[in-house]
Short mmCIF file of C-alpha atoms in Angstrom, two decimals:
data_model
loop_
_atom_site.label_atom_id
_atom_site.label_comp_id
_atom_site.label_asym_id
_atom_site.label_seq_id
_atom_site.Cartn_x
_atom_site.Cartn_y
_atom_site.Cartn_z
CA UNK A 1 69.56 85.16 137.48
CA UNK A 2 72.02 85.77 140.29
CA UNK A 3 72.88 89.20 141.70
CA UNK A 4 76.25 89.69 143.40
CA UNK A 5 77.71 92.82 145.05
CA UNK A 6 81.05 94.10 143.79
CA UNK A 7 83.13 96.99 145.15
CA UNK A 8 84.68 99.74 143.03
CA UNK A 9 86.59 102.81 144.18
CA UNK A 10 85.53 106.32 143.20
CA UNK A 11 87.77 106.55 140.13
CA UNK A 12 86.45 103.27 138.74
CA UNK A 13 82.84 104.24 139.47
CA UNK A 14 83.35 107.40 137.43
CA UNK A 15 84.92 105.35 134.63
CA UNK A 16 81.87 103.05 134.58
CA UNK A 17 79.47 106.00 134.53
CA UNK A 18 81.46 107.55 131.67
CA UNK A 19 81.32 104.29 129.70
CA UNK A 20 85.11 103.89 129.83
CA UNK A 21 85.27 100.79 132.04
CA UNK A 22 83.82 97.50 130.81
CA UNK A 23 86.16 94.99 132.48
CA UNK A 24 87.37 94.18 135.96
CA UNK A 25 90.01 91.75 137.19
CA UNK A 26 89.69 90.03 140.54
CA UNK A 27 92.26 87.75 142.16
CA UNK A 28 91.64 84.03 141.77
CA UNK A 29 91.77 83.09 145.45
CA UNK A 30 92.20 79.32 145.12
CA UNK A 31 95.83 78.17 145.10
CA UNK A 32 96.75 77.15 141.58
CA UNK A 33 98.84 74.08 140.90
CA UNK A 34 100.71 73.10 137.77
CA UNK A 35 98.03 74.06 135.26
CA UNK A 36 94.74 75.85 134.85
CA UNK A 37 92.14 75.78 132.09
CA UNK A 38 88.69 77.24 131.59
CA UNK A 39 85.49 75.68 130.30
CA UNK A 40 84.13 78.43 128.07
CA UNK A 41 80.74 76.75 127.80
CA UNK A 42 80.26 77.52 131.48
CA UNK A 43 82.52 79.70 133.62
CA UNK A 44 84.35 77.01 135.53
CA UNK A 45 88.08 77.09 136.08
CA UNK A 46 89.65 73.64 136.20
CA UNK A 47 92.68 73.51 138.47
CA UNK A 48 95.12 70.64 138.10
CA UNK A 49 97.90 69.53 140.43
CA UNK A 50 100.64 67.07 139.49
CA UNK A 51 102.07 65.53 142.64
CA UNK A 52 103.81 62.52 144.15
CA UNK A 53 105.90 59.70 142.77
CA UNK A 54 104.51 56.19 143.05
CA UNK A 55 106.56 52.99 143.13
CA UNK A 56 106.80 53.10 139.35
CA UNK A 57 107.41 56.85 139.33
CA UNK A 58 103.79 57.48 138.37
CA UNK A 59 102.63 61.06 138.46
CA UNK A 60 99.21 61.59 139.98
CA UNK A 61 96.85 64.36 139.01
CA UNK A 62 94.17 65.98 141.13
CA UNK A 63 91.64 68.34 139.64
CA UNK A 64 89.18 70.75 141.13
CA UNK A 65 86.51 72.75 139.36
CA UNK A 66 85.65 76.21 140.63
CA UNK A 67 82.83 78.44 139.49
CA UNK A 68 83.48 82.17 139.28
CA UNK A 69 82.29 83.64 142.62
CA UNK A 70 80.85 86.65 140.81
CA UNK A 71 78.41 84.60 138.75
CA UNK A 72 78.08 83.41 135.17
CA UNK A 73 77.33 85.08 131.87
CA UNK A 74 73.92 86.78 132.09
CA UNK A 75 74.11 87.27 135.86
CA UNK A 76 74.23 90.77 137.33
CA UNK A 77 76.60 92.68 139.59
CA UNK A 78 75.42 95.57 141.73
CA UNK A 79 78.08 98.11 142.52
CA UNK A 80 79.02 99.06 146.04
CA UNK A 81 80.57 102.50 146.46
CA UNK A 82 81.03 105.05 149.25
CA UNK A 83 77.74 106.83 149.95
CA UNK A 84 75.90 109.02 152.43
CA UNK A 85 72.30 108.47 153.51
CA UNK A 86 71.05 112.06 153.36
CA UNK A 87 67.49 111.17 154.35
CA UNK A 88 68.68 109.56 157.57
CA UNK A 89 71.05 112.46 158.23
CA UNK A 90 68.19 114.96 157.93
CA UNK A 91 66.01 112.87 160.26
CA UNK A 92 68.72 112.76 162.92
CA UNK A 93 69.40 116.48 162.64
CA UNK A 94 65.69 117.32 162.86
CA UNK A 95 65.31 115.12 165.94
CA UNK A 96 68.33 116.69 167.61
CA UNK A 97 67.00 120.24 167.24
CA UNK A 98 63.34 119.36 167.81
CA UNK A 99 62.03 120.24 164.37
CA UNK A 100 60.14 118.33 161.69
CA UNK A 101 62.27 116.82 158.96
CA UNK A 102 60.27 118.70 156.31
CA UNK A 103 61.78 121.97 157.55
CA UNK A 104 65.37 120.76 157.10
CA UNK A 105 67.05 121.77 153.85
CA UNK A 106 70.61 121.22 152.65
CA UNK A 107 72.62 122.07 149.56
CA UNK A 108 72.63 118.37 148.63
CA UNK A 109 69.78 117.07 146.51
CA UNK A 110 68.08 113.71 146.88
CA UNK A 111 68.12 111.11 149.64
CA UNK A 112 71.50 109.54 148.80
CA UNK A 113 74.83 111.14 147.91
CA UNK A 114 77.63 109.25 146.18
CA UNK A 115 81.20 110.22 146.91
CA UNK A 116 82.36 109.51 143.36
CA UNK A 117 80.01 112.20 142.01
CA UNK A 118 80.65 115.07 144.41
CA UNK A 119 84.24 116.06 143.69
CA UNK A 120 85.52 118.68 146.16
CA UNK A 121 82.13 118.84 147.90
CA UNK A 122 82.72 115.31 149.19
CA UNK A 123 84.66 116.71 152.16
CA UNK A 124 81.47 118.16 153.63
CA UNK A 125 79.73 114.85 154.27
CA UNK A 126 80.31 111.80 156.43
CA UNK A 127 80.64 108.73 154.22
CA UNK A 128 79.63 105.13 154.70
CA UNK A 129 82.35 102.81 153.32
CA UNK A 130 81.46 100.94 150.14
CA UNK A 131 81.61 97.55 151.88
CA UNK A 132 78.55 98.57 153.92
CA UNK A 133 76.37 99.79 151.03
CA UNK A 134 73.01 97.95 150.98
CA UNK A 135 71.40 96.84 147.74
CA UNK A 136 68.71 99.52 147.84
CA UNK A 137 71.32 102.30 147.83
CA UNK A 138 73.19 101.04 144.76
CA UNK A 139 72.76 103.09 141.58
CA UNK A 140 74.79 100.94 139.16
CA UNK A 141 73.89 97.45 137.92
CA UNK A 142 76.13 95.54 135.52
CA UNK A 143 75.40 92.48 133.38
CA UNK A 144 78.21 89.93 132.97
CA UNK A 145 78.83 89.31 129.26
CA UNK A 146 82.04 87.26 129.45
CA UNK A 147 84.25 85.51 132.01
CA UNK A 148 87.70 84.03 131.65
CA UNK A 149 90.81 83.30 133.69
CA UNK A 150 94.30 84.54 132.84
CA UNK A 151 97.55 85.69 134.39
CA UNK A 152 97.42 89.30 135.56
CA UNK A 153 100.33 90.46 133.42
CA UNK A 154 98.87 88.87 130.28
CA UNK A 155 96.52 91.83 129.95
CA UNK A 156 96.52 93.36 126.47
CA UNK A 157 96.66 97.07 125.70
CA UNK A 158 93.04 96.94 124.52
CA UNK A 159 91.91 95.24 127.72
CA UNK A 160 93.87 97.70 129.87
CA UNK A 161 91.89 100.52 128.26
CA UNK A 162 88.68 98.55 128.93
CA UNK A 163 89.73 98.54 132.60
CA UNK A 164 89.16 102.29 132.60
CA UNK A 165 92.74 103.58 132.30
CA UNK A 166 94.37 105.52 129.47
CA UNK A 167 97.63 105.51 127.58
CA UNK A 168 99.66 108.68 127.15
CA UNK A 169 102.65 109.78 125.10
CA UNK A 170 105.05 108.45 127.73
CA UNK A 171 103.57 105.05 128.63
CA UNK A 172 100.99 102.52 127.38
CA UNK A 173 97.71 101.74 129.12
CA UNK A 174 99.17 98.48 130.47
CA UNK A 175 101.58 100.52 132.61
CA UNK A 176 98.72 102.66 133.90
CA UNK A 177 96.76 99.52 134.75
CA UNK A 178 99.77 98.10 136.62
CA UNK A 179 99.92 101.29 138.69
CA UNK A 180 96.19 101.09 139.37
CA UNK A 181 96.53 97.46 140.46
CA UNK A 182 99.32 98.33 142.89
CA UNK A 183 97.29 101.24 144.26
CA UNK A 184 94.37 98.91 145.02
CA UNK A 185 96.14 95.73 146.09
CA UNK A 186 99.64 96.93 147.00
CA UNK A 187 98.68 98.00 150.52
CA UNK A 188 98.15 94.38 151.58
CA UNK A 189 100.72 92.90 149.20
CA UNK A 190 103.46 95.19 147.86
CA UNK A 191 104.46 92.46 145.38
CA UNK A 192 100.94 91.90 144.05
CA UNK A 193 101.73 92.96 140.47
CA UNK A 194 105.10 91.22 140.40
CA UNK A 195 103.51 88.00 141.72
CA UNK A 196 101.49 87.85 138.48
CA UNK A 197 98.53 85.97 140.04
CA UNK A 198 95.76 84.23 138.16
CA UNK A 199 92.73 86.52 137.93
CA UNK A 200 89.10 86.30 136.94
CA UNK A 201 88.52 88.61 133.97
CA UNK A 202 84.92 89.79 134.04
CA UNK A 203 83.51 91.75 131.12
CA UNK A 204 80.27 93.64 131.67
CA UNK A 205 77.83 96.20 130.36
CA UNK A 206 75.75 98.65 132.34
CA UNK A 207 72.01 97.96 132.52
#
């Protein structure tokens, strides 16, 4: 069984903890040619390019198989999120003032604090970015139960809800998911949603 780290922002961490998020979509980073199919027996995406004209106007095809970088069904993902190492913070503070760490108390319980769980109190701590979270600090492990590849905008209303967003009386969940996607990926690519890229669709359950 393979374990792979995966980053989620605070809102999505809360959605996972609340049982509202059971899917994630990640951009398929390989350039896609004229067609793409998926072997559902094993999570490979088969990319096909049609290119060139030979002397008899033949069309040549090149294929490439790619395995999902996040693993296969049955593998696990451990979640990276913003955190604070309280134990280390107490040790540094005790050393700075010349006291034993046992005499240092704070209003925060435990040895690790997670930004997603602190609400307004999060402003009182210095946070380590999620990308730097080590395995031992992770509190959430997910098991992959399905993998497929599809166009981003092909998401269904049901799947948008499984992404951890909600519909309201003014707009469906698909609209909310589009806004979430732009919030996450729009900084680097303002046209990310409009580009309608191929994405890995990973379904999971918490273990």
